[in-house]
């Protein structure tokens, strides 16, 4: 660690659902499913970074410009759930006036530690307080530096779109509880728009999103001693305007069976394995949803093309 960087690590020893348990349970269900949180092994994370650079995938670059151009005033103590590689926080910390603390919260201990140390080194004037915890449930925030500064949750990337609406409200309500009275929230939300633009973003011409989705099956083969024939599955993504979401599946191209962790699974021809929802919201729809968790709008910023939104909320 370089001189000057301030860094603390709090380990609340969260229990983590194993990939094995999730896959075995998810493939017993009808319809079959594998939760999207398992996309992000080393290979999946690299593919996601590639997705973020695709011409069709507008959310990342659009959100970055919105974050660069807007601010929330001085002395913020920024609390990020699911901080991962902590990339977007760099943009935010650069845009903020004298941020008082950065508090990354993640369940994945080693990634959290590496990312938080890297950040503390690159932003020596910002104290970093990393918390290893399961942020889908209540947990106690440690005492934070910069007393008097406001607590601001940061949840970028439209990750909120992965939750079904009631679960999104529950997630935001838990965030609100942890932020405490007068807490604030900065949250990136992908906007509703023409089906063609949405479907192109999840069916890129280079096939990176397909590889990202199918990597779940490769991961099963690698980690769970599976013998899935990846060539007999394909990526499927489409926008349902009735549900307001992109739906992502893996489709079995043939009737087939596979061994996974010593168990046998059967896939019918054309059977779907659900892997992800990505909900899209108009500005007003998302404000209504956030209000159910106690958040009042302060401001909402969008790009000129109205592709993506960043909402700034305060708790009542
Ligand atoms: C990380 C949830 C924002 O929903 O757009 C990208 C993930 N899946 N391409 C999204 C994703 C397929 C992404 N989020």
PDB file of C-alpha atoms and ligand atoms in Angstrom:
ATOM      1  CA  UNK A   1       0.000   0.000   0.000  1.00  0.00           C
ATOM      2  CA  UNK A   2       1.381   3.436  -0.976  1.00  0.00           C
ATOM      3  CA  UNK A   3       1.883   6.226   1.540  1.00  0.00           C
ATOM      4  CA  UNK A   4      -1.090   8.400   2.306  1.00  0.00           C
ATOM      5  CA  UNK A   5      -3.824   5.944   1.349  1.00  0.00           C
ATOM      6  CA  UNK A   6      -6.273   5.242   4.168  1.00  0.00           C
ATOM      7  CA  UNK A   7      -7.976   1.880   4.136  1.00  0.00           C
ATOM      8  CA  UNK A   8     -10.056  -0.195   6.581  1.00  0.00           C
ATOM      9  CA  UNK A   9     -11.629  -3.623   6.106  1.00  0.00           C
ATOM     10  CA  UNK A  10     -14.643  -4.913   8.061  1.00  0.00           C
ATOM     11  CA  UNK A  11     -15.485  -8.582   7.601  1.00  0.00           C
ATOM     12  CA  UNK A  12     -19.068  -9.396   8.647  1.00  0.00           C
ATOM     13  CA  UNK A  13     -18.511 -13.046   7.558  1.00  0.00           C
ATOM     14  CA  UNK A  14     -21.472 -13.400   5.187  1.00  0.00           C
ATOM     15  CA  UNK A  15     -22.628 -16.850   4.060  1.00  0.00           C
ATOM     16  CA  UNK A  16     -22.732 -17.181   0.267  1.00  0.00           C
ATOM     17  CA  UNK A  17     -25.076 -19.337  -1.835  1.00  0.00           C
ATOM     18  CA  UNK A  18     -22.873 -21.787  -3.727  1.00  0.00           C
ATOM     19  CA  UNK A  19     -22.956 -22.052  -7.521  1.00  0.00           C
ATOM     20  CA  UNK A  20     -23.466 -25.810  -7.070  1.00  0.00           C
ATOM     21  CA  UNK A  21     -26.585 -25.465  -4.903  1.00  0.00           C
ATOM     22  CA  UNK A  22     -28.064 -22.804  -7.185  1.00  0.00           C
ATOM     23  CA  UNK A  23     -27.499 -24.822 -10.374  1.00  0.00           C
ATOM     24  CA  UNK A  24     -28.765 -28.123  -8.990  1.00  0.00           C
ATOM     25  CA  UNK A  25     -31.884 -26.469  -7.533  1.00  0.00           C
ATOM     26  CA  UNK A  26     -32.445 -24.230 -10.557  1.00  0.00           C
ATOM     27  CA  UNK A  27     -32.295 -27.072 -13.070  1.00  0.00           C
ATOM     28  CA  UNK A  28     -34.814 -29.113 -11.023  1.00  0.00           C
ATOM     29  CA  UNK A  29     -37.375 -26.338 -11.396  1.00  0.00           C
ATOM     30  CA  UNK A  30     -39.875 -25.895 -14.199  1.00  0.00           C
ATOM     31  CA  UNK A  31     -39.062 -23.638 -15.982  1.00  0.00           C
ATOM     32  CA  UNK A  32     -35.349 -24.197 -15.441  1.00  0.00           C
ATOM     33  CA  UNK A  33     -33.210 -21.275 -14.348  1.00  0.00           C
ATOM     34  CA  UNK A  34     -29.725 -20.219 -13.290  1.00  0.00           C
ATOM     35  CA  UNK A  35     -29.559 -16.866 -11.436  1.00  0.00           C
ATOM     36  CA  UNK A  36     -27.723 -14.043 -13.242  1.00  0.00           C
ATOM     37  CA  UNK A  37     -25.434 -13.328 -10.291  1.00  0.00           C
ATOM     38  CA  UNK A  38     -23.435 -16.384 -11.387  1.00  0.00           C
ATOM     39  CA  UNK A  39     -22.483 -14.788 -14.733  1.00  0.00           C
ATOM     40  CA  UNK A  40     -19.487 -13.078 -13.161  1.00  0.00           C
ATOM     41  CA  UNK A  41     -16.696 -15.619 -12.770  1.00  0.00           C
ATOM     42  CA  UNK A  42     -13.308 -14.508 -14.185  1.00  0.00           C
ATOM     43  CA  UNK A  43     -14.327 -15.353 -17.776  1.00  0.00           C
ATOM     44  CA  UNK A  44     -17.821 -13.862 -17.396  1.00  0.00           C
ATOM     45  CA  UNK A  45     -16.448 -10.650 -15.894  1.00  0.00           C
ATOM     46  CA  UNK A  46     -14.013 -10.291 -18.819  1.00  0.00           C
ATOM     47  CA  UNK A  47     -16.873 -10.874 -21.292  1.00  0.00           C
ATOM     48  CA  UNK A  48     -19.017  -8.309 -19.480  1.00  0.00           C
ATOM     49  CA  UNK A  49     -16.250  -5.720 -19.829  1.00  0.00           C
ATOM     50  CA  UNK A  50     -16.210  -6.527 -23.539  1.00  0.00           C
ATOM     51  CA  UNK A  51     -20.012  -6.067 -23.676  1.00  0.00           C
ATOM     52  CA  UNK A  52     -19.585  -2.607 -22.152  1.00  0.00           C
ATOM     53  CA  UNK A  53     -17.418  -1.602 -25.141  1.00  0.00           C
ATOM     54  CA  UNK A  54     -19.776  -2.976 -27.838  1.00  0.00           C
ATOM     55  CA  UNK A  55     -21.309  -0.453 -30.255  1.00  0.00           C
ATOM     56  CA  UNK A  56     -24.794  -1.851 -29.546  1.00  0.00           C
ATOM     57  CA  UNK A  57     -24.463  -1.789 -25.738  1.00  0.00           C
ATOM     58  CA  UNK A  58     -25.178   1.872 -24.949  1.00  0.00           C
ATOM     59  CA  UNK A  59     -25.811   1.724 -21.136  1.00  0.00           C
ATOM     60  CA  UNK A  60     -22.228   1.892 -19.841  1.00  0.00           C
ATOM     61  CA  UNK A  61     -20.882   4.711 -21.971  1.00  0.00           C
ATOM     62  CA  UNK A  62     -24.106   6.695 -21.612  1.00  0.00           C
ATOM     63  CA  UNK A  63     -24.113   6.402 -17.819  1.00  0.00           C
ATOM     64  CA  UNK A  64     -20.432   7.369 -17.604  1.00  0.00           C
ATOM     65  CA  UNK A  65     -21.112  10.657 -19.426  1.00  0.00           C
ATOM     66  CA  UNK A  66     -24.104  11.404 -17.157  1.00  0.00           C
ATOM     67  CA  UNK A  67     -21.963  10.760 -14.040  1.00  0.00           C
ATOM     68  CA  UNK A  68     -19.143  12.963 -15.340  1.00  0.00           C
ATOM     69  CA  UNK A  69     -21.479  15.871 -15.943  1.00  0.00           C
ATOM     70  CA  UNK A  70     -23.520  15.926 -12.731  1.00  0.00           C
ATOM     71  CA  UNK A  71     -22.762  16.264  -9.074  1.00  0.00           C
ATOM     72  CA  UNK A  72     -24.284  16.064  -5.619  1.00  0.00           C
ATOM     73  CA  UNK A  73     -22.270  18.595  -3.680  1.00  0.00           C
ATOM     74  CA  UNK A  74     -19.300  18.274  -1.312  1.00  0.00           C
ATOM     75  CA  UNK A  75     -18.364  15.821   1.484  1.00  0.00           C
ATOM     76  CA  UNK A  76     -20.406  12.832   0.295  1.00  0.00           C
ATOM     77  CA  UNK A  77     -19.781   9.479   1.964  1.00  0.00           C
ATOM     78  CA  UNK A  78     -20.521   7.090  -0.884  1.00  0.00           C
ATOM     79  CA  UNK A  79     -21.790   3.594  -0.041  1.00  0.00           C
ATOM     80  CA  UNK A  80     -21.790   1.142  -2.932  1.00  0.00           C
ATOM     81  CA  UNK A  81     -23.483  -2.269  -2.711  1.00  0.00           C
ATOM     82  CA  UNK A  82     -21.978  -4.886  -5.049  1.00  0.00           C
ATOM     83  CA  UNK A  83     -18.962  -2.742  -5.784  1.00  0.00           C
ATOM     84  CA  UNK A  84     -17.249  -5.420  -7.902  1.00  0.00           C
ATOM     85  CA  UNK A  85     -14.312  -3.977  -9.824  1.00  0.00           C
ATOM     86  CA  UNK A  86     -15.170  -0.455  -8.564  1.00  0.00           C
ATOM     87  CA  UNK A  87     -14.811   1.115 -12.021  1.00  0.00           C
ATOM     88  CA  UNK A  88     -17.721   3.570 -12.121  1.00  0.00           C
ATOM     89  CA  UNK A  89     -16.941   4.845  -8.651  1.00  0.00           C
ATOM     90  CA  UNK A  90     -13.710   6.265 -10.089  1.00  0.00           C
ATOM     91  CA  UNK A  91     -15.750   8.445 -12.430  1.00  0.00           C
ATOM     92  CA  UNK A  92     -18.020   9.512  -9.580  1.00  0.00           C
ATOM     93  CA  UNK A  93     -15.165  10.262  -7.146  1.00  0.00           C
ATOM     94  CA  UNK A  94     -13.504  12.393  -9.824  1.00  0.00           C
ATOM     95  CA  UNK A  95     -16.742  14.309 -10.400  1.00  0.00           C
ATOM     96  CA  UNK A  96     -17.498  14.848  -6.688  1.00  0.00           C
ATOM     97  CA  UNK A  97     -16.241  17.773  -4.637  1.00  0.00           C
ATOM     98  CA  UNK A  98     -14.008  16.564  -1.778  1.00  0.00           C
ATOM     99  CA  UNK A  99     -15.738  13.204  -1.156  1.00  0.00           C
ATOM    100  CA  UNK A 100     -15.455  12.273   2.549  1.00  0.00           C
ATOM    101  CA  UNK A 101     -15.389   8.465   2.277  1.00  0.00           C
ATOM    102  CA  UNK A 102     -15.933   5.546  -0.049  1.00  0.00           C
ATOM    103  CA  UNK A 103     -17.595   2.438   1.399  1.00  0.00           C
ATOM    104  CA  UNK A 104     -17.613  -0.526  -1.005  1.00  0.00           C
ATOM    105  CA  UNK A 105     -19.796  -3.424   0.196  1.00  0.00           C
ATOM    106  CA  UNK A 106     -19.470  -6.841  -1.416  1.00  0.00           C
ATOM    107  CA  UNK A 107     -19.945 -10.490  -0.494  1.00  0.00           C
ATOM    108  CA  UNK A 108     -16.853 -11.568  -2.417  1.00  0.00           C
ATOM    109  CA  UNK A 109     -14.014 -11.029   0.104  1.00  0.00           C
ATOM    110  CA  UNK A 110     -10.899 -11.221  -2.080  1.00  0.00           C
ATOM    111  CA  UNK A 111     -12.290  -9.161  -4.960  1.00  0.00           C
ATOM    112  CA  UNK A 112     -13.496  -6.567  -2.501  1.00  0.00           C
ATOM    113  CA  UNK A 113     -10.127  -6.346  -0.799  1.00  0.00           C
ATOM    114  CA  UNK A 114      -8.164  -6.053  -4.069  1.00  0.00           C
ATOM    115  CA  UNK A 115     -10.515  -3.495  -5.602  1.00  0.00           C
ATOM    116  CA  UNK A 116     -10.709  -1.409  -2.401  1.00  0.00           C
ATOM    117  CA  UNK A 117      -6.927  -1.316  -1.956  1.00  0.00           C
ATOM    118  CA  UNK A 118      -6.454  -0.302  -5.602  1.00  0.00           C
ATOM    119  CA  UNK A 119      -8.967   2.472  -5.153  1.00  0.00           C
ATOM    120  CA  UNK A 120      -7.436   3.733  -1.906  1.00  0.00           C
ATOM    121  CA  UNK A 121      -4.081   3.948  -3.696  1.00  0.00           C
ATOM    122  CA  UNK A 122      -5.496   5.861  -6.654  1.00  0.00           C
ATOM    123  CA  UNK A 123      -7.530   8.267  -4.457  1.00  0.00           C
ATOM    124  CA  UNK A 124      -5.218   8.885  -1.473  1.00  0.00           C
ATOM    125  CA  UNK A 125      -7.365  11.773  -0.230  1.00  0.00           C
ATOM    126  CA  UNK A 126     -10.493   9.570   0.076  1.00  0.00           C
ATOM    127  CA  UNK A 127     -10.654   7.212   3.076  1.00  0.00           C
ATOM    128  CA  UNK A 128     -11.876   3.771   1.957  1.00  0.00           C
ATOM    129  CA  UNK A 129     -13.871   1.607   4.389  1.00  0.00           C
ATOM    130  CA  UNK A 130     -14.557  -1.782   2.795  1.00  0.00           C
ATOM    131  CA  UNK A 131     -17.337  -3.954   4.246  1.00  0.00           C
ATOM    132  CA  UNK A 132     -17.630  -7.634   3.390  1.00  0.00           C
ATOM    133  CA  UNK A 133     -21.338  -8.349   3.848  1.00  0.00           C
ATOM    134  CA  UNK A 134     -24.485  -9.711   2.209  1.00  0.00           C
ATOM    135  CA  UNK A 135     -26.146  -6.422   1.260  1.00  0.00           C
ATOM    136  CA  UNK A 136     -29.464  -8.082   0.392  1.00  0.00           C
ATOM    137  CA  UNK A 137     -30.125  -8.131   4.166  1.00  0.00           C
ATOM    138  CA  UNK A 138     -29.701  -5.646   6.996  1.00  0.00           C
ATOM    139  CA  UNK A 139     -26.132  -5.286   8.297  1.00  0.00           C
ATOM    140  CA  UNK A 140     -24.557  -2.657  10.579  1.00  0.00           C
ATOM    141  CA  UNK A 141     -22.491   0.026   8.848  1.00  0.00           C
ATOM    142  CA  UNK A 142     -19.227   0.632  10.724  1.00  0.00           C
ATOM    143  CA  UNK A 143     -18.546   4.185  11.942  1.00  0.00           C
ATOM    144  CA  UNK A 144     -17.582   6.229   8.884  1.00  0.00           C
ATOM    145  CA  UNK A 145     -15.079   9.048   8.541  1.00  0.00           C
ATOM    146  CA  UNK A 146     -16.286  12.506   7.605  1.00  0.00           C
ATOM    147  CA  UNK A 147     -18.945  12.876  10.322  1.00  0.00           C
ATOM    148  CA  UNK A 148     -21.574  15.365   9.180  1.00  0.00           C
ATOM    149  CA  UNK A 149     -21.145  14.444   5.507  1.00  0.00           C
ATOM    150  CA  UNK A 150     -24.185  12.926   3.874  1.00  0.00           C
ATOM    151  CA  UNK A 151     -24.488   9.191   3.240  1.00  0.00           C
ATOM    152  CA  UNK A 152     -25.126   8.532  -0.458  1.00  0.00           C
ATOM    153  CA  UNK A 153     -25.874   5.076  -1.824  1.00  0.00           C
ATOM    154  CA  UNK A 154     -24.454   4.417  -5.299  1.00  0.00           C
ATOM    155  CA  UNK A 155     -26.002   1.660  -7.410  1.00  0.00           C
ATOM    156  CA  UNK A 156     -24.954   2.181 -11.044  1.00  0.00           C
ATOM    157  CA  UNK A 157     -25.227   0.114 -14.205  1.00  0.00           C
ATOM    158  CA  UNK A 158     -28.969  -0.550 -14.114  1.00  0.00           C
ATOM    159  CA  UNK A 159     -28.241  -3.584 -11.967  1.00  0.00           C
ATOM    160  CA  UNK A 160     -31.573  -2.756 -10.278  1.00  0.00           C
ATOM    161  CA  UNK A 161     -33.129  -3.969 -13.566  1.00  0.00           C
ATOM    162  CA  UNK A 162     -32.128  -7.540 -12.718  1.00  0.00           C
ATOM    163  CA  UNK A 163     -34.703  -7.604  -9.906  1.00  0.00           C
ATOM    164  CA  UNK A 164     -38.399  -8.141 -10.481  1.00  0.00           C
ATOM    165  CA  UNK A 165     -40.228  -4.969  -9.378  1.00  0.00           C
ATOM    166  CA  UNK A 166     -41.316  -6.165  -5.900  1.00  0.00           C
ATOM    167  CA  UNK A 167     -37.805  -7.477  -5.234  1.00  0.00           C
ATOM    168  CA  UNK A 168     -36.361  -4.165  -6.465  1.00  0.00           C
ATOM    169  CA  UNK A 169     -38.518  -2.341  -3.890  1.00  0.00           C
ATOM    170  CA  UNK A 170     -37.368  -4.730  -1.135  1.00  0.00           C
ATOM    171  CA  UNK A 171     -33.736  -4.232  -2.181  1.00  0.00           C
ATOM    172  CA  UNK A 172     -34.114  -0.421  -2.136  1.00  0.00           C
ATOM    173  CA  UNK A 173     -35.941  -0.552   1.220  1.00  0.00           C
ATOM    174  CA  UNK A 174     -33.025  -2.475   2.725  1.00  0.00           C
ATOM    175  CA  UNK A 175     -30.587   0.038   1.199  1.00  0.00           C
ATOM    176  CA  UNK A 176     -32.689   2.837   2.729  1.00  0.00           C
ATOM    177  CA  UNK A 177     -32.632   1.143   6.138  1.00  0.00           C
ATOM    178  CA  UNK A 178     -28.840   0.843   6.041  1.00  0.00           C
ATOM    179  CA  UNK A 179     -28.305   4.425   4.810  1.00  0.00           C
ATOM    180  CA  UNK A 180     -30.453   5.704   7.667  1.00  0.00           C
ATOM    181  CA  UNK A 181     -32.463   8.937   8.010  1.00  0.00           C
ATOM    182  CA  UNK A 182     -31.844  11.541   5.276  1.00  0.00           C
ATOM    183  CA  UNK A 183     -29.784   9.044   3.338  1.00  0.00           C
ATOM    184  CA  UNK A 184     -29.432   9.768  -0.367  1.00  0.00           C
ATOM    185  CA  UNK A 185     -29.199   7.501  -3.362  1.00  0.00           C
ATOM    186  CA  UNK A 186     -27.689   7.737  -6.843  1.00  0.00           C
ATOM    187  CA  UNK A 187     -28.967   4.953  -9.052  1.00  0.00           C
ATOM    188  CA  UNK A 188     -28.512   4.197 -12.748  1.00  0.00           C
ATOM    189  CA  UNK A 189     -31.603   2.918 -14.551  1.00  0.00           C
ATOM    190  CA  UNK A 190     -31.924   1.911 -18.194  1.00  0.00           C
ATOM    191  CA  UNK A 191     -34.833   3.669 -19.915  1.00  0.00           C
ATOM    192  CA  UNK A 192     -37.653   2.182 -21.963  1.00  0.00           C
ATOM    193  CA  UNK A 193     -37.102   2.745 -25.686  1.00  0.00           C
ATOM    194  CA  UNK A 194     -37.700   1.228 -29.105  1.00  0.00           C
ATOM    195  CA  UNK A 195     -37.561  -2.566 -29.169  1.00  0.00           C
ATOM    196  CA  UNK A 196     -34.946  -2.565 -31.962  1.00  0.00           C
ATOM    197  CA  UNK A 197     -32.408  -0.661 -29.874  1.00  0.00           C
ATOM    198  CA  UNK A 198     -33.028  -2.850 -26.821  1.00  0.00           C
ATOM    199  CA  UNK A 199     -32.874  -6.112 -28.711  1.00  0.00           C
ATOM    200  CA  UNK A 200     -29.660  -5.084 -30.526  1.00  0.00           C
ATOM    201  CA  UNK A 201     -28.029  -4.325 -27.162  1.00  0.00           C
ATOM    202  CA  UNK A 202     -28.611  -7.930 -26.035  1.00  0.00           C
ATOM    203  CA  UNK A 203     -27.971  -9.598 -29.414  1.00  0.00           C
ATOM    204  CA  UNK A 204     -24.760  -7.929 -30.548  1.00  0.00           C
ATOM    205  CA  UNK A 205     -23.354  -8.807 -33.947  1.00  0.00           C
ATOM    206  CA  UNK A 206     -20.017  -9.949 -32.554  1.00  0.00           C
ATOM    207  CA  UNK A 207     -21.770 -12.545 -30.379  1.00  0.00           C
ATOM    208  CA  UNK A 208     -20.212 -11.369 -27.119  1.00  0.00           C
ATOM    209  CA  UNK A 209     -23.527 -11.346 -25.223  1.00  0.00           C
ATOM    210  CA  UNK A 210     -24.225 -14.871 -26.459  1.00  0.00           C
ATOM    211  CA  UNK A 211     -20.795 -15.991 -25.207  1.00  0.00           C
ATOM    212  CA  UNK A 212     -21.452 -14.214 -21.884  1.00  0.00           C
ATOM    213  CA  UNK A 213     -24.763 -16.054 -21.461  1.00  0.00           C
ATOM    214  CA  UNK A 214     -23.451 -19.448 -22.589  1.00  0.00           C
ATOM    215  CA  UNK A 215     -20.441 -19.043 -20.277  1.00  0.00           C
ATOM    216  CA  UNK A 216     -22.853 -20.099 -17.528  1.00  0.00           C
ATOM    217  CA  UNK A 217     -22.909 -23.566 -19.110  1.00  0.00           C
ATOM    218  CA  UNK A 218     -19.132 -23.537 -19.570  1.00  0.00           C
ATOM    219  CA  UNK A 219     -18.855 -22.622 -15.911  1.00  0.00           C
ATOM    220  CA  UNK A 220     -21.070 -25.595 -14.996  1.00  0.00           C
ATOM    221  CA  UNK A 221     -18.746 -27.855 -16.995  1.00  0.00           C
ATOM    222  CA  UNK A 222     -15.615 -26.356 -15.432  1.00  0.00           C
ATOM    223  CA  UNK A 223     -16.721 -26.169 -11.814  1.00  0.00           C
ATOM    224  CA  UNK A 224     -19.385 -28.845 -11.407  1.00  0.00           C
ATOM    225  CA  UNK A 225     -17.869 -31.632 -13.449  1.00  0.00           C
ATOM    226  CA  UNK A 226     -20.528 -31.175 -16.148  1.00  0.00           C
ATOM    227  CA  UNK A 227     -20.659 -32.613 -19.658  1.00  0.00           C
ATOM    228  CA  UNK A 228     -23.069 -30.128 -21.260  1.00  0.00           C
ATOM    229  CA  UNK A 229     -22.649 -29.966 -25.048  1.00  0.00           C
ATOM    230  CA  UNK A 230     -22.446 -26.175 -25.417  1.00  0.00           C
ATOM    231  CA  UNK A 231     -22.877 -26.373 -29.216  1.00  0.00           C
ATOM    232  CA  UNK A 232     -26.361 -27.765 -28.707  1.00  0.00           C
ATOM    233  CA  UNK A 233     -27.528 -24.677 -26.788  1.00  0.00           C
ATOM    234  CA  UNK A 234     -28.085 -21.118 -27.979  1.00  0.00           C
ATOM    235  CA  UNK A 235     -28.500 -17.624 -26.584  1.00  0.00           C
ATOM    236  CA  UNK A 236     -31.998 -16.073 -26.701  1.00  0.00           C
ATOM    237  CA  UNK A 237     -32.798 -12.467 -25.758  1.00  0.00           C
ATOM    238  CA  UNK A 238     -35.905 -10.436 -26.584  1.00  0.00           C
ATOM    239  CA  UNK A 239     -37.828  -7.438 -25.260  1.00  0.00           C
ATOM    240  CA  UNK A 240     -41.273  -8.019 -23.785  1.00  0.00           C
ATOM    241  CA  UNK A 241     -43.076  -4.679 -23.922  1.00  0.00           C
ATOM    242  CA  UNK A 242     -45.930  -6.149 -21.849  1.00  0.00           C
ATOM    243  CA  UNK A 243     -43.506  -6.861 -18.987  1.00  0.00           C
ATOM    244  CA  UNK A 244     -41.158  -3.937 -19.702  1.00  0.00           C
ATOM    245  CA  UNK A 245     -38.104  -6.175 -19.618  1.00  0.00           C
ATOM    246  CA  UNK A 246     -35.481  -7.854 -21.750  1.00  0.00           C
ATOM    247  CA  UNK A 247     -35.714 -11.604 -21.081  1.00  0.00           C
ATOM    248  CA  UNK A 248     -32.620 -13.741 -21.501  1.00  0.00           C
ATOM    249  CA  UNK A 249     -32.565 -17.502 -21.810  1.00  0.00           C
ATOM    250  CA  UNK A 250     -30.426 -20.404 -22.970  1.00  0.00           C
ATOM    251  CA  UNK A 251     -32.343 -22.611 -25.402  1.00  0.00           C
ATOM    252  CA  UNK A 252     -31.648 -26.315 -25.886  1.00  0.00           C
ATOM    253  CA  UNK A 253     -31.409 -27.026 -29.622  1.00  0.00           C
ATOM    254  CA  UNK A 254     -32.099 -30.750 -29.232  1.00  0.00           C
ATOM    255  CA  UNK A 255     -33.507 -33.267 -26.846  1.00  0.00           C
ATOM    256  CA  UNK A 256     -30.469 -34.084 -24.718  1.00  0.00           C
ATOM    257  CA  UNK A 257     -29.285 -35.158 -21.305  1.00  0.00           C
ATOM    258  CA  UNK A 258     -26.254 -34.063 -19.298  1.00  0.00           C
ATOM    259  CA  UNK A 259     -24.421 -35.045 -16.133  1.00  0.00           C
ATOM    260  CA  UNK A 260     -23.792 -32.295 -13.604  1.00  0.00           C
ATOM    261  CA  UNK A 261     -22.131 -32.955 -10.235  1.00  0.00           C
ATOM    262  CA  UNK A 262     -23.003 -36.623 -10.572  1.00  0.00           C
ATOM    263  CA  UNK A 263     -26.680 -35.994 -11.380  1.00  0.00           C
ATOM    264  CA  UNK A 264     -28.487 -36.433 -14.673  1.00  0.00           C
ATOM    265  CA  UNK A 265     -30.591 -33.636 -16.236  1.00  0.00           C
ATOM    266  CA  UNK A 266     -32.820 -33.788 -19.259  1.00  0.00           C
ATOM    267  CA  UNK A 267     -33.430 -30.920 -21.691  1.00  0.00           C
ATOM    268  CA  UNK A 268     -36.277 -31.100 -24.205  1.00  0.00           C
ATOM    269  CA  UNK A 269     -35.755 -29.684 -27.693  1.00  0.00           C
ATOM    270  CA  UNK A 270     -36.453 -25.898 -27.475  1.00  0.00           C
ATOM    271  CA  UNK A 271     -36.588 -25.998 -23.680  1.00  0.00           C
ATOM    272  CA  UNK A 272     -35.484 -22.692 -22.122  1.00  0.00           C
ATOM    273  CA  UNK A 273     -33.231 -22.084 -19.136  1.00  0.00           C
ATOM    274  CA  UNK A 274     -33.962 -18.606 -17.786  1.00  0.00           C
ATOM    275  CA  UNK A 275     -30.794 -16.668 -16.930  1.00  0.00           C
ATOM    276  CA  UNK A 276     -31.676 -12.966 -16.612  1.00  0.00           C
ATOM    277  CA  UNK A 277     -34.295 -10.241 -16.674  1.00  0.00           C
ATOM    278  CA  UNK A 278     -33.266  -6.685 -17.434  1.00  0.00           C
ATOM    279  CA  UNK A 279     -36.175  -4.374 -16.572  1.00  0.00           C
ATOM    280  CA  UNK A 280     -36.470  -0.994 -18.268  1.00  0.00           C
ATOM    281  CA  UNK A 281     -38.270   1.956 -16.651  1.00  0.00           C
ATOM    282  CA  UNK A 282     -39.448   5.392 -17.735  1.00  0.00           C
ATOM    283  CA  UNK A 283     -38.344   8.158 -15.359  1.00  0.00           C
ATOM    284  CA  UNK A 284     -41.824   8.326 -13.836  1.00  0.00           C
ATOM    285  CA  UNK A 285     -42.184   4.559 -13.467  1.00  0.00           C
ATOM    286  CA  UNK A 286     -38.917   4.330 -11.590  1.00  0.00           C
ATOM    287  CA  UNK A 287     -39.831   7.252  -9.327  1.00  0.00           C
ATOM    288  CA  UNK A 288     -43.061   5.450  -8.393  1.00  0.00           C
ATOM    289  CA  UNK A 289     -41.121   2.259  -7.638  1.00  0.00           C
ATOM    290  CA  UNK A 290     -38.490   4.065  -5.528  1.00  0.00           C
ATOM    291  CA  UNK A 291     -41.210   5.910  -3.599  1.00  0.00           C
ATOM    292  CA  UNK A 292     -42.442   2.521  -2.348  1.00  0.00           C
ATOM    293  CA  UNK A 293     -39.046   2.186  -0.606  1.00  0.00           C
ATOM    294  CA  UNK A 294     -39.249   5.700   0.872  1.00  0.00           C
ATOM    295  CA  UNK A 295     -37.149   7.603  -1.678  1.00  0.00           C
ATOM    296  CA  UNK A 296     -38.200  11.077  -2.907  1.00  0.00           C
ATOM    297  CA  UNK A 297     -36.785  12.407  -6.195  1.00  0.00           C
ATOM    298  CA  UNK A 298     -34.270  15.229  -5.944  1.00  0.00           C
ATOM    299  CA  UNK A 299     -33.269  15.182  -9.606  1.00  0.00           C
ATOM    300  CA  UNK A 300     -33.024  12.828 -12.584  1.00  0.00           C
ATOM    301  CA  UNK A 301     -30.397  13.172 -15.282  1.00  0.00           C
ATOM    302  CA  UNK A 302     -30.543  11.581 -18.736  1.00  0.00           C
ATOM    303  CA  UNK A 303     -28.378  11.704 -21.863  1.00  0.00           C
ATOM    304  CA  UNK A 304     -29.590  13.791 -24.842  1.00  0.00           C
ATOM    305  CA  UNK A 305     -30.730  10.607 -26.639  1.00  0.00           C
ATOM    306  CA  UNK A 306     -32.770   9.581 -23.561  1.00  0.00           C
ATOM    307  CA  UNK A 307     -31.252   6.123 -23.524  1.00  0.00           C
ATOM    308  CA  UNK A 308     -30.266   5.980 -19.850  1.00  0.00           C
ATOM    309  CA  UNK A 309     -31.182   7.724 -16.594  1.00  0.00           C
ATOM    310  CA  UNK A 310     -29.425   8.450 -13.314  1.00  0.00           C
ATOM    311  CA  UNK A 311     -31.819   9.196 -10.451  1.00  0.00           C
ATOM    312  CA  UNK A 312     -30.834  11.192  -7.394  1.00  0.00           C
ATOM    313  CA  UNK A 313     -33.139  10.458  -4.430  1.00  0.00           C
ATOM    314  CA  UNK A 314     -33.373  11.457  -0.781  1.00  0.00           C
ATOM    315  CA  UNK A 315     -35.108   9.517   1.989  1.00  0.00           C
ATOM    316  CA  UNK A 316     -38.057  11.233   3.531  1.00  0.00           C
TER     317      UNK A 316
HETATM  318  C1  LIG B   1     -25.210  -5.698 -15.542  1.00  0.00           C
HETATM  319  C2  LIG B   1     -27.505  -6.084 -15.261  1.00  0.00           C
HETATM  320  C3  LIG B   1     -26.789  -4.055 -16.164  1.00  0.00           C
HETATM  321  O1  LIG B   1     -28.938  -6.008 -17.755  1.00  0.00           O
HETATM  322  O2  LIG B   1     -27.811  -4.908 -19.221  1.00  0.00           O
HETATM  323  C4  LIG B   1     -25.637  -7.232 -20.255  1.00  0.00           C
HETATM  324  C5  LIG B   1     -26.155  -7.375 -17.720  1.00  0.00           C
HETATM  325  N1  LIG B   1     -26.708  -8.954 -19.566  1.00  0.00           N
HETATM  326  N2  LIG B   1     -25.892  -8.012 -21.311  1.00  0.00           N
HETATM  327  C6  LIG B   1     -27.872  -5.633 -18.229  1.00  0.00           C
HETATM  328  C7  LIG B   1     -26.165  -7.826 -19.155  1.00  0.00           C
HETATM  329  C8  LIG B   1     -26.531  -9.063 -20.882  1.00  0.00           C
HETATM  330  C9  LIG B   1     -26.552  -5.975 -17.530  1.00  0.00           C
HETATM  331  N3  LIG B   1     -26.521  -5.491 -16.136  1.00  0.00           N
END
